[in-house]
Coordinates of C-alpha atoms and ligand atoms in Angstrom, one line a residue:
M1 CA 84.1 11.6 -6.4
V2 CA 87.1 13.0 -7.1
T3 CA 87.5 15.3 -10.0
N4 CA 91.3 16.2 -9.8
A5 CA 94.7 15.3 -9.1
P6 CA 95.6 15.5 -5.5
I7 CA 98.3 18.0 -5.5
T8 CA 96.3 20.6 -7.2
E9 CA 92.9 21.5 -6.5
V10 CA 90.6 19.1 -5.6
I11 CA 87.1 19.3 -5.5
I12 CA 84.9 16.2 -3.5
Q13 CA 80.8 16.2 -4.0
A14 CA 79.6 14.8 -0.9
T15 CA 76.5 15.3 0.8
A16 CA 75.2 18.9 2.5
V17 CA 73.9 18.5 5.9
S18 CA 74.7 22.0 7.6
P19 CA 74.7 25.1 5.8
G20 CA 77.4 27.6 5.4
I21 CA 80.8 27.9 4.0
A22 CA 83.9 27.4 6.5
I23 CA 87.6 28.2 4.8
G24 CA 90.2 26.9 7.3
R25 CA 93.1 24.7 7.9
V26 CA 92.5 21.0 8.0
Y27 CA 92.7 19.2 11.2
P28 CA 92.6 15.4 10.2
L29 CA 91.5 12.8 12.5
R30 CA 92.2 9.3 11.7
H31 CA 90.3 7.1 14.2
K32 CA 87.2 5.0 13.0
F33 CA 84.3 4.6 15.1
N34 CA 82.9 1.4 15.5
A35 CA 85.8 -0.3 13.8
D36 CA 86.5 -3.5 15.9
I37 CA 90.2 -4.4 15.2
P38 CA 92.1 -1.1 14.8
A39 CA 94.1 -0.9 11.8
D40 CA 98.1 0.1 12.0
T41 CA 97.7 3.8 11.7
T42 CA 100.9 5.9 11.8
I43 CA 99.8 9.4 12.6
A44 CA 102.3 12.6 12.6
E45 CA 104.1 14.3 15.2
S46 CA 101.7 17.0 15.5
E47 CA 98.8 14.3 16.5
V48 CA 100.9 12.5 19.1
A49 CA 99.8 15.5 22.0
G50 CA 96.0 14.8 21.1
E51 CA 96.3 10.9 20.4
L52 CA 97.3 10.7 24.2
A53 CA 95.2 13.1 25.4
R54 CA 92.5 11.2 23.6
F55 CA 93.4 7.8 25.6
H56 CA 93.5 9.1 28.7
R57 CA 90.1 10.7 28.0
A58 CA 88.8 7.1 27.6
L59 CA 90.5 5.3 30.4
E60 CA 88.9 8.2 32.3
A61 CA 85.4 7.8 30.5
T62 CA 85.5 3.7 31.4
R63 CA 87.0 4.3 34.9
N64 CA 83.5 6.3 35.0
E65 CA 81.4 3.7 34.0
L66 CA 82.9 1.0 35.8
Q67 CA 82.1 3.1 38.6
I68 CA 78.5 3.6 38.0
L69 CA 78.2 -0.1 37.1
R70 CA 79.9 -1.2 40.4
E71 CA 77.5 1.5 42.5
E72 CA 74.4 0.1 40.5
L73 CA 75.4 -3.8 41.3
D74 CA 76.1 -2.7 44.8
R75 CA 72.8 -1.4 45.0
K76 CA 71.4 -4.4 44.1
L77 CA 73.0 -6.9 45.5
Q78 CA 74.1 -5.9 48.6
N79 CA 76.4 -8.7 49.3
G80 CA 79.7 -7.3 48.2
D81 CA 79.7 -9.5 44.7
A82 CA 79.8 -6.0 42.8
G83 CA 83.5 -6.5 43.8
I84 CA 84.5 -8.1 40.5
F85 CA 84.2 -4.1 39.1
D86 CA 87.3 -3.3 41.3
A87 CA 89.6 -6.0 39.1
H88 CA 88.0 -4.1 36.3
L89 CA 89.3 -0.8 37.5
M90 CA 92.7 -2.0 38.5
I91 CA 93.1 -2.9 35.3
V92 CA 92.0 0.5 33.9
D93 CA 94.8 2.0 36.1
D94 CA 97.3 -0.4 35.5
R95 CA 100.4 1.8 35.4
G96 CA 102.8 -0.5 33.3
M97 CA 100.1 -1.4 30.4
N98 CA 98.8 2.3 30.0
S99 CA 102.3 3.8 29.9
A100 CA 103.9 1.4 27.5
V101 CA 100.3 2.5 25.3
D102 CA 101.8 6.0 25.7
T103 CA 105.8 4.7 24.3
M104 CA 104.2 3.4 21.7
I105 CA 101.9 6.7 20.5
R106 CA 104.5 8.9 21.1
D107 CA 107.6 7.1 20.0
S108 CA 106.5 4.9 17.1
H109 CA 103.7 7.1 16.2
K110 CA 100.8 4.7 16.3
N111 CA 97.3 6.2 17.1
A112 CA 95.9 5.5 20.1
D113 CA 93.8 2.8 19.0
Y114 CA 96.1 0.8 17.5
A115 CA 98.6 1.2 20.3
F116 CA 96.2 0.4 22.9
F117 CA 94.9 -2.9 21.4
R118 CA 98.5 -4.3 20.5
T119 CA 100.0 -3.5 24.1
S120 CA 96.8 -5.1 26.1
E121 CA 96.6 -8.2 23.6
R122 CA 100.4 -8.6 24.9
Y123 CA 99.2 -8.7 28.2
A124 CA 96.3 -11.0 27.6
A125 CA 98.3 -13.0 25.4
A126 CA 101.3 -13.7 28.1
L127 CA 98.7 -14.3 31.0
A128 CA 96.2 -16.7 28.5
A129 CA 99.8 -18.6 27.6
T130 CA 100.1 -19.4 31.5
D131 CA 99.6 -22.8 33.2
D132 CA 98.1 -21.2 36.1
E133 CA 94.0 -21.2 35.8
Y134 CA 93.7 -18.0 38.0
L135 CA 96.2 -16.0 35.9
R136 CA 94.5 -17.5 32.6
E137 CA 91.1 -15.8 34.2
R138 CA 93.0 -12.8 34.4
A139 CA 93.8 -12.5 30.7
A140 CA 89.9 -12.5 29.8
D141 CA 89.2 -9.6 32.3
I142 CA 91.8 -7.9 30.5
R143 CA 90.3 -8.6 27.4
D144 CA 86.7 -7.6 28.9
V145 CA 88.2 -4.3 30.1
S146 CA 90.3 -3.6 26.8
G147 CA 87.1 -3.9 24.9
R148 CA 85.0 -1.3 27.0
I149 CA 88.4 1.2 26.7
R150 CA 88.5 0.6 22.9
R151 CA 84.8 1.6 22.5
H152 CA 85.1 4.9 24.7
L153 CA 88.3 5.5 22.5
Q154 CA 86.3 5.2 19.4
N155 CA 83.7 7.4 21.4
Q156 CA 86.8 9.9 21.4
T157 CA 87.8 12.9 19.6
A158 CA 90.6 15.2 20.0
G159 CA 89.1 17.1 23.1
N160 CA 88.8 21.0 22.1
E161 CA 92.5 21.8 24.3
D162 CA 94.1 19.5 21.1
L163 CA 92.8 21.5 18.6
P164 CA 94.2 24.2 16.2
D165 CA 92.2 27.7 16.2
R166 CA 90.2 28.3 13.4
C167 CA 90.2 24.5 11.8
I168 CA 87.9 22.4 10.1
I169 CA 87.9 18.4 10.7
V170 CA 87.9 16.0 8.6
A171 CA 87.7 12.5 10.3
P172 CA 85.9 9.0 9.5
D173 CA 83.0 9.9 11.9
L174 CA 82.0 12.1 14.6
T175 CA 79.5 10.9 16.8
P176 CA 77.1 13.1 18.1
S177 CA 78.2 13.2 21.8
E178 CA 81.5 14.5 20.2
T179 CA 79.9 17.0 17.9
A180 CA 78.1 18.4 21.2
G181 CA 81.6 18.9 23.1
L182 CA 83.2 20.9 20.3
N183 CA 83.9 24.2 20.4
K184 CA 82.5 26.5 18.2
D185 CA 85.2 29.1 18.8
K186 CA 87.6 26.6 17.2
V187 CA 86.0 24.5 14.8
L188 CA 84.8 26.4 11.8
G189 CA 83.4 23.3 9.9
F190 CA 83.8 19.6 9.8
A191 CA 83.3 17.0 6.6
V192 CA 83.2 12.9 7.7
E193 CA 82.7 9.8 5.6
T194 CA 79.5 9.0 7.6
G195 CA 76.1 10.2 8.5
S196 CA 72.8 11.8 6.7
A197 CA 71.2 15.3 7.2
V198 CA 69.2 13.7 10.0
S199 CA 71.8 12.0 11.8
H200 CA 71.9 13.7 15.2
T201 CA 75.2 14.6 14.6
A202 CA 74.3 17.1 11.8
I203 CA 71.3 17.9 13.3
L204 CA 73.4 19.3 16.5
A205 CA 76.1 20.8 13.7
R206 CA 73.1 22.9 12.3
S207 CA 71.9 24.1 15.6
M208 CA 75.7 24.9 16.6
R209 CA 75.8 26.6 13.1
I210 CA 79.0 24.8 12.0
P211 CA 78.8 24.1 8.0
A212 CA 79.4 20.3 7.6
V213 CA 79.2 17.4 4.9
T214 CA 78.9 14.1 5.3
G215 CA 79.5 11.3 2.6
V216 CA 83.0 12.1 1.9
P217 CA 85.2 9.4 0.9
Q218 CA 87.7 7.2 2.9
S219 CA 90.8 8.2 0.8
V220 CA 90.3 12.2 1.3
L221 CA 92.2 11.7 4.9
E222 CA 95.5 10.0 2.8
Q223 CA 95.6 13.0 0.7
L224 CA 95.8 15.7 3.6
S225 CA 98.4 16.7 5.8
A226 CA 97.6 18.7 8.9
A227 CA 97.2 22.3 8.1
D228 CA 96.5 22.1 4.4
T229 CA 93.6 24.4 3.3
V230 CA 90.5 22.9 2.4
I231 CA 86.6 25.0 2.2
V232 CA 83.4 22.8 3.4
D233 CA 80.5 24.0 1.0
G234 CA 77.6 23.0 3.2
F235 CA 74.8 24.5 0.7
Q236 CA 75.8 22.2 -1.8
G237 CA 77.7 19.6 -0.5
K238 CA 81.5 20.1 -1.3
L239 CA 84.9 19.7 0.2
I240 CA 87.3 21.3 -1.4
L241 CA 91.3 20.4 -0.7
H242 CA 93.8 22.6 -1.9
P243 CA 91.6 25.2 -3.4
D244 CA 93.4 27.7 -5.5
P245 CA 93.1 31.6 -4.7
R246 CA 90.4 32.1 -7.4
T247 CA 88.2 29.4 -5.7
E248 CA 89.3 30.8 -2.7
E249 CA 87.7 34.2 -3.1
A250 CA 85.1 32.8 -5.1
Y251 CA 84.0 31.0 -1.9
R252 CA 84.6 34.2 0.0
L253 CA 82.4 36.5 -1.7
K254 CA 79.6 33.2 -1.6
A255 CA 79.9 33.2 2.0
A256 CA 79.5 36.9 2.3
E257 CA 76.0 37.1 -0.3
A258 CA 74.7 34.0 2.1
D259 CA 75.3 36.1 5.3
K260 CA 73.5 38.7 3.6
V261 CA 70.5 36.8 2.7
F262 CA 70.3 35.0 6.0
S263 CA 70.8 38.3 8.1
A264 CA 68.1 40.1 6.4
L265 CA 65.7 37.2 7.5
R266 CA 66.8 37.2 11.0
S267 CA 64.4 40.3 11.4
S268 CA 61.9 39.3 14.1
A269 CA 59.7 42.4 14.0
V270 CA 57.1 40.5 11.6
R271 CA 54.6 37.5 12.4
P272 CA 54.6 34.0 10.9
E273 CA 51.1 35.1 9.2
M274 CA 50.0 33.8 6.3
K275 CA 48.2 35.9 3.5
D276 CA 44.9 35.0 4.5
G277 CA 45.5 35.7 8.1
F278 CA 46.2 31.9 9.5
E279 CA 49.4 31.9 11.5
I280 CA 51.8 29.0 12.4
Q281 CA 53.5 29.1 15.6
L282 CA 58.0 29.0 15.1
S283 CA 59.5 27.5 17.8
G284 CA 63.0 26.6 18.6
N285 CA 64.6 23.4 18.8
I286 CA 67.3 23.4 21.5
E287 CA 69.8 21.3 23.4
S288 CA 70.8 23.5 26.3
A289 CA 69.7 27.1 27.6
A290 CA 72.8 28.2 25.7
D291 CA 71.1 28.5 22.5
L292 CA 68.1 30.8 24.1
S293 CA 69.7 33.9 22.9
E294 CA 69.8 33.0 19.5
L295 CA 66.1 32.0 19.6
R296 CA 64.9 35.2 21.1
A297 CA 67.2 37.0 18.3
V298 CA 65.2 35.4 15.6
G299 CA 61.7 35.8 16.8
A300 CA 61.2 32.2 17.7
W301 CA 57.9 31.4 19.9
G302 CA 59.1 29.4 22.4
V303 CA 60.9 25.9 22.5
G304 CA 59.0 23.3 21.0
L305 CA 61.8 20.7 21.3
M306 CA 64.2 20.5 23.9
R307 CA 66.9 17.4 23.4
S308 CA 67.6 17.3 27.2
E309 CA 69.8 14.0 26.4
F310 CA 72.7 16.4 25.8
L311 CA 72.7 17.2 29.4
F312 CA 73.7 13.9 30.3
N313 CA 76.6 14.2 27.6
R314 CA 79.4 14.3 30.2
P315 CA 81.7 11.5 32.4
Q316 CA 78.7 11.9 35.5
L317 CA 75.0 11.8 35.7
P318 CA 73.6 14.9 36.0
D319 CA 72.1 15.4 39.1
E320 CA 68.5 16.7 39.9
E321 CA 70.1 20.5 41.0
T322 CA 72.2 20.4 38.0
Q323 CA 69.0 19.4 35.8
L324 CA 66.8 22.2 37.7
A325 CA 69.1 24.7 37.2
E326 CA 69.5 24.0 33.5
Y327 CA 65.5 23.4 33.2
K328 CA 64.8 26.6 35.1
E329 CA 67.4 28.6 33.0
I330 CA 65.3 27.7 30.2
L331 CA 61.7 28.8 31.3
A332 CA 62.5 31.6 32.9
G333 CA 64.3 32.5 29.8
C334 CA 61.1 32.2 27.6
S335 CA 59.3 34.4 29.9
G336 CA 56.0 32.4 29.7
Q337 CA 56.1 31.4 26.2
P338 CA 55.8 27.4 25.9
V339 CA 58.8 24.9 26.7
V340 CA 58.7 21.4 25.4
I341 CA 61.3 19.4 27.1
R342 CA 61.7 15.7 25.7
T343 CA 62.4 13.4 28.5
L344 CA 65.9 11.5 28.0
D345 CA 66.0 10.1 24.5
V346 CA 69.5 7.6 24.8
G347 CA 69.4 5.1 22.1
G348 CA 69.8 4.5 18.4
D349 CA 72.7 7.1 17.4
K350 CA 72.9 8.4 20.6
F351 CA 75.0 7.0 23.6
F352 CA 76.7 8.9 26.1
S353 CA 78.9 7.5 28.7
A354 CA 77.1 8.7 31.7
V355 CA 73.7 6.4 30.9
S356 CA 75.0 2.8 30.9
R357 CA 73.1 0.5 28.6
S358 CA 73.8 -2.5 26.7
R359 CA 75.1 -2.9 23.7
E360 CA 72.4 -3.8 21.0
Q361 CA 72.5 -5.4 17.1
N362 CA 70.0 -2.7 15.9
P363 CA 69.9 0.5 18.4
F364 CA 67.3 1.9 15.9
L365 CA 64.9 -0.7 17.2
G366 CA 65.8 -1.9 20.4
L367 CA 65.8 -0.1 24.2
R368 CA 65.7 3.9 22.7
G369 CA 63.4 6.7 24.7
I370 CA 60.6 5.9 26.7
R371 CA 61.7 2.5 26.3
L372 CA 64.6 2.7 28.0
T373 CA 63.8 5.4 30.9
L374 CA 60.9 3.1 31.5
R375 CA 62.5 -0.3 31.9
E376 CA 66.0 0.1 32.9
Q377 CA 66.6 3.4 34.1
Q378 CA 63.6 4.4 36.0
E379 CA 65.8 6.0 38.8
V380 CA 67.6 8.2 35.8
F381 CA 64.1 8.7 34.9
R382 CA 62.7 9.8 38.1
T383 CA 65.4 12.3 38.8
Q384 CA 64.7 13.7 35.7
L385 CA 60.8 14.1 36.2
R386 CA 61.6 15.4 39.5
A387 CA 63.9 18.1 38.4
L388 CA 61.5 18.7 35.9
L389 CA 58.3 19.0 37.9
R390 CA 60.5 21.3 40.4
A391 CA 61.4 23.5 37.0
G392 CA 57.9 23.8 36.0
V393 CA 56.6 26.6 38.7
Y394 CA 58.8 29.1 36.4
G395 CA 57.3 29.3 33.1
D396 CA 54.9 27.1 30.7
L397 CA 56.8 23.7 30.9
R398 CA 55.3 20.9 29.0
I399 CA 57.0 17.3 29.4
M400 CA 57.3 15.3 25.7
L401 CA 57.8 11.7 25.5
P402 CA 60.2 10.1 22.4
M403 CA 60.1 6.9 20.7
V404 CA 56.6 6.2 22.3
T405 CA 54.7 3.2 20.6
N406 CA 51.7 2.3 23.1
P407 CA 49.2 4.4 25.4
D408 CA 51.0 2.5 28.1
E409 CA 54.0 4.2 28.1
L410 CA 52.0 7.5 28.7
D411 CA 50.1 5.9 31.3
D412 CA 53.1 4.8 33.3
T413 CA 54.9 8.3 32.9
R414 CA 51.9 9.6 34.6
T415 CA 52.0 7.1 37.2
L416 CA 55.8 7.9 38.1
I417 CA 54.9 11.8 37.7
Q418 CA 52.4 11.4 40.1
S419 CA 54.5 9.4 42.6
C420 CA 57.3 12.2 42.3
Q421 CA 54.7 15.0 42.7
E422 CA 54.1 13.4 46.3
E423 CA 57.5 12.5 47.4
L424 CA 58.1 16.3 46.8
A425 CA 55.3 17.5 48.6
K426 CA 56.4 15.5 51.4
E427 CA 59.5 16.8 51.2
G428 CA 58.1 20.3 51.0
K429 CA 59.6 21.1 47.6
E430 CA 57.8 23.3 45.1
F431 CA 56.8 21.8 42.5
V432 CA 53.7 22.1 39.2
R433 CA 51.0 19.3 39.8
Q434 CA 49.2 20.0 36.4
V435 CA 51.5 19.7 33.3
M436 CA 50.9 19.0 30.0
L437 CA 52.4 15.7 28.8
G438 CA 52.8 14.9 25.2
A439 CA 53.8 12.0 23.0
M440 CA 56.4 12.5 20.1
I441 CA 54.7 10.8 17.2
E442 CA 58.1 9.0 15.4
T443 CA 56.6 5.7 14.6
P444 CA 54.3 4.5 11.7
A445 CA 52.8 2.7 15.2
A446 CA 52.2 5.9 16.9
A447 CA 50.7 8.0 13.4
L448 CA 48.4 5.0 12.5
T449 CA 47.1 4.9 16.0
A450 CA 46.9 8.3 17.2
H451 CA 43.4 8.4 17.6
T452 CA 43.7 6.1 20.8
L453 CA 47.0 8.0 21.6
S454 CA 45.4 11.3 21.4
E455 CA 42.8 10.1 24.4
K456 CA 46.1 9.8 26.8
A457 CA 48.2 12.9 25.4
D458 CA 47.9 16.7 25.7
F459 CA 49.5 17.4 22.7
F460 CA 51.6 15.6 19.8
S461 CA 55.0 16.6 18.1
I462 CA 56.0 14.7 15.2
G463 CA 59.9 13.8 15.2
T464 CA 59.4 13.2 11.3
N465 CA 63.4 12.3 11.2
D466 CA 62.4 9.1 12.7
L467 CA 59.3 8.8 11.4
T468 CA 60.8 8.7 8.1
Q469 CA 63.3 6.3 8.7
Y470 CA 61.0 3.9 10.3
T471 CA 58.1 4.1 7.6
L472 CA 60.6 4.2 4.9
A473 CA 63.0 1.4 6.5
I474 CA 66.1 3.9 6.3
D475 CA 69.2 3.9 8.8
R476 CA 69.1 7.9 9.2
S477 CA 72.3 7.5 10.0
N478 CA 73.7 5.4 7.3
D479 CA 75.0 7.4 4.1
R480 CA 74.6 4.2 1.9
V481 CA 70.9 5.0 2.0
A482 CA 70.3 8.7 2.4
Y483 CA 69.5 8.9 -1.3
L484 CA 66.4 6.9 -0.5
Y485 CA 65.8 9.5 2.8
A486 CA 62.5 11.2 1.4
P487 CA 60.4 13.2 4.2
S488 CA 57.8 13.9 1.5
H489 CA 57.1 10.2 0.4
P490 CA 53.7 9.8 0.2
A491 CA 53.4 7.3 2.8
V492 CA 55.2 9.7 5.4
L493 CA 52.9 12.3 4.1
K494 CA 49.9 10.2 4.7
L495 CA 50.9 9.1 8.7
I496 CA 51.5 13.2 9.1
A497 CA 48.2 13.5 7.9
L498 CA 46.5 11.1 10.0
T499 CA 48.3 12.4 13.1
A500 CA 47.1 15.9 12.2
D501 CA 43.6 14.7 11.7
A502 CA 43.5 12.8 15.4
A503 CA 44.6 15.7 16.9
A504 CA 42.2 17.9 15.3
R505 CA 39.2 15.4 16.3
R506 CA 40.9 15.5 19.8
G507 CA 41.1 19.4 19.8
I508 CA 44.8 18.7 21.0
P509 CA 48.3 21.0 19.1
V510 CA 49.9 19.3 16.9
S511 CA 53.4 20.1 15.9
V512 CA 56.7 19.0 13.7
C513 CA 59.9 19.3 15.4
G514 CA 62.3 16.8 12.9
Q515 CA 64.3 18.7 10.4
M516 CA 61.5 18.8 7.7
A517 CA 60.4 21.9 9.7
G518 CA 63.0 23.5 9.3
D519 CA 63.4 23.2 5.8
P520 CA 61.5 25.7 3.5
R521 CA 61.0 23.1 0.6
Y522 CA 58.6 21.8 3.1
T523 CA 56.8 24.5 4.8
A524 CA 53.5 25.0 2.8
L525 CA 53.2 21.1 2.9
L526 CA 53.0 21.3 6.6
A527 CA 50.6 24.2 6.9
G528 CA 48.7 22.4 4.4
L529 CA 48.3 18.9 6.2
G530 CA 47.0 20.9 9.6
V531 CA 50.1 21.1 11.4
H532 CA 49.9 24.3 13.9
E533 CA 53.5 24.4 14.7
L534 CA 56.9 24.3 13.4
S535 CA 59.6 24.0 15.7
M536 CA 63.4 24.1 14.5
D537 CA 67.1 25.6 14.5
A538 CA 66.9 29.0 15.4
G539 CA 68.9 29.4 11.6
A540 CA 66.0 27.9 10.0
I541 CA 63.5 30.6 11.5
G542 CA 63.8 33.2 9.5
A543 CA 63.4 31.5 6.3
V544 CA 60.1 29.6 7.2
R545 CA 58.6 32.5 8.5
R546 CA 59.3 34.3 4.9
V547 CA 57.7 31.6 3.3
L548 CA 54.4 31.6 5.4
R549 CA 54.2 35.3 4.7
G550 CA 54.6 34.5 1.3
I551 CA 51.5 32.0 0.8
S552 CA 48.1 31.6 1.8
M553 CA 46.5 28.6 3.7
A554 CA 44.4 27.7 0.9
D555 CA 47.6 27.4 -1.3
A556 CA 48.9 25.2 1.0
R557 CA 46.1 22.8 1.6
Q558 CA 45.9 22.4 -2.5
A559 CA 49.8 21.8 -2.4
A560 CA 49.1 19.4 0.6
M561 CA 46.3 17.6 -1.5
Q562 CA 48.5 17.0 -4.9
A563 CA 51.1 16.0 -2.4
L564 CA 49.0 13.1 -0.8
A565 CA 47.9 11.9 -4.3
A566 CA 51.3 12.1 -5.7
P567 CA 53.2 8.5 -6.9
D568 CA 56.4 9.4 -5.1
A569 CA 58.6 11.5 -2.5
R570 CA 59.9 14.1 -5.7
T571 CA 56.6 14.7 -7.6
A572 CA 54.7 15.3 -4.1
L573 CA 57.2 18.3 -3.2
Q574 CA 56.6 20.0 -6.7
A575 CA 54.0 22.0 -5.8
S576 CA 55.3 23.0 -2.2
C577 CA 58.8 24.0 -3.9
K578 CA 56.6 26.3 -6.8
L579 CA 55.4 28.4 -3.6
L580 CA 58.6 28.4 -1.7
E581 CA 60.1 29.8 -5.7
R582 CA 57.3 32.4 -5.9
S583 CA 57.3 33.7 -2.3
A584 CA 61.1 33.8 -1.9
P585 CA 63.2 33.4 -5.1
D586 CA 66.4 34.5 -3.6
L587 CA 66.3 31.7 -1.0
A588 CA 65.3 28.9 -3.3
A589 CA 68.3 30.0 -5.3
L590 CA 70.9 29.3 -2.3
L591 CA 69.1 26.1 -1.3
Ligands
PEP601 C1 62.8 13.6 15.2 O1 63.0 12.0 15.2 O2 62.0 13.9 14.0 C2 62.9 14.2 16.4 C3 62.9 15.4 16.5 O3 63.6 13.4 17.3 P1 65.4 13.2 17.3 O4 65.8 13.8 15.5 O5 66.1 13.6 18.2 O6 65.4 11.4 16.9
MG602 MG1 63.3 11.4 17.3

């Protein structure tokens, strides 16, 4: 809600998705992800270079995608029919069309999406109007390729080199792959229209420790010019435009206070031991080996979730050696502590140009995670498994499968693992022969059949971000239904309890690695439900450890029992929040 006039200070209430305070100059990004027909958008002179670069990056991503598709089809057909992609590649490299787009961006100050759409349509329309059948078909090719380019264009933010130093991005949307590519040294924070606290964009922001808010109204971009000062309050979900000097000063003090509380919590010397001696393991969620030093600094016990898909966030697929080097660095860096690496989880809200896949109406219910790797990307999967098996000799590796709904998915993966091991043995390469294979419990189907899955899985990790989305029928990246998104909904809690119970009966470990694990309001609840391990961003470990040390397992079990019997999510959380207030009042005050 806008509560003030534009020229003076404007306070916008948004949704807090990544804690922290950022104060800096705004960098407005005016493109919109998923917009089919781009609007006629005029840009400032200072944005021209960024838009030109974005257009050329989209061309490059399309070129790479077409080359991969051509190679794949070549392998399948072996008769040269993949030549259709050569024609498409020529369109991507059409100098006349591309320089017309450049001119429109540079001279008419149109954004890249609109300039490209107008230009390519002009070319296609001219060909479609001829009498020559061959040329008319080329018009269809242009439209086909330009659809691809536009999709990549909508996936491209300004590159880091185009961003000014110490800026705050305000945009309609940032995709997970764009967020992962942000340079933390340049971007102090961001505010976007779409997304919720458990969208992958938000997850990445937290793990990169970039303060962020979502749900800002569309009109905000119109009120901003490049280099205006803005404040992102990632604790209380506020975006402040044109702050007056007193507000700026108050926020500087708040940022210093938050730094003090969180630095005190970082101390890694103490164990996550509860008052009656129970211990809950606290491990880290990471995207790459670069996140390890922070995990060590806060005293995490190994890695509970490595989201390996972010390794695929590059124009070309990472080959076996590239993956091996990354996994090896993580395993060696954890000095024998457990490292859970999740296999490629593409789909839902995560798309990377290196992993080709078709568009779907409902990507969250589509060929996502283990479904995609087993059905359409087996070669990519085999490469990943081979790299993992080879890296396994450097530490305590555990492989985890995302989006499991059937025991077959574990059986089929074991068969693939075995075949990769046979291959590696023949090649004389070193690899692990025994590796734990776990299932993520992210769907009601998996939780309700956890007793069956426990016959096939060596461990469970509950992905509460997805479990909540699929149980409550709420798209986790849709800010319009974010008000209903509640991991403490008794329906979700019952599924967690069922999973923990099935794991206990079989004697296998069970962890939670969704966002809930790193939120101190849920700590008592999860401990009381029987979860052995909580895996979270490094930034959350200190707070969760502090809560655990201030409560007993007896208190936690009582809070869990009350929650399971509660009528709704808010009531379910009450006992757990009371324990938080009692054990860590200063922390409770910040949340
Ligand atoms: C989850 O779903 O809770 C999870 C940890 O996986 P992701 O957030 O990557 O989907
Ligand atoms: Mg998930």
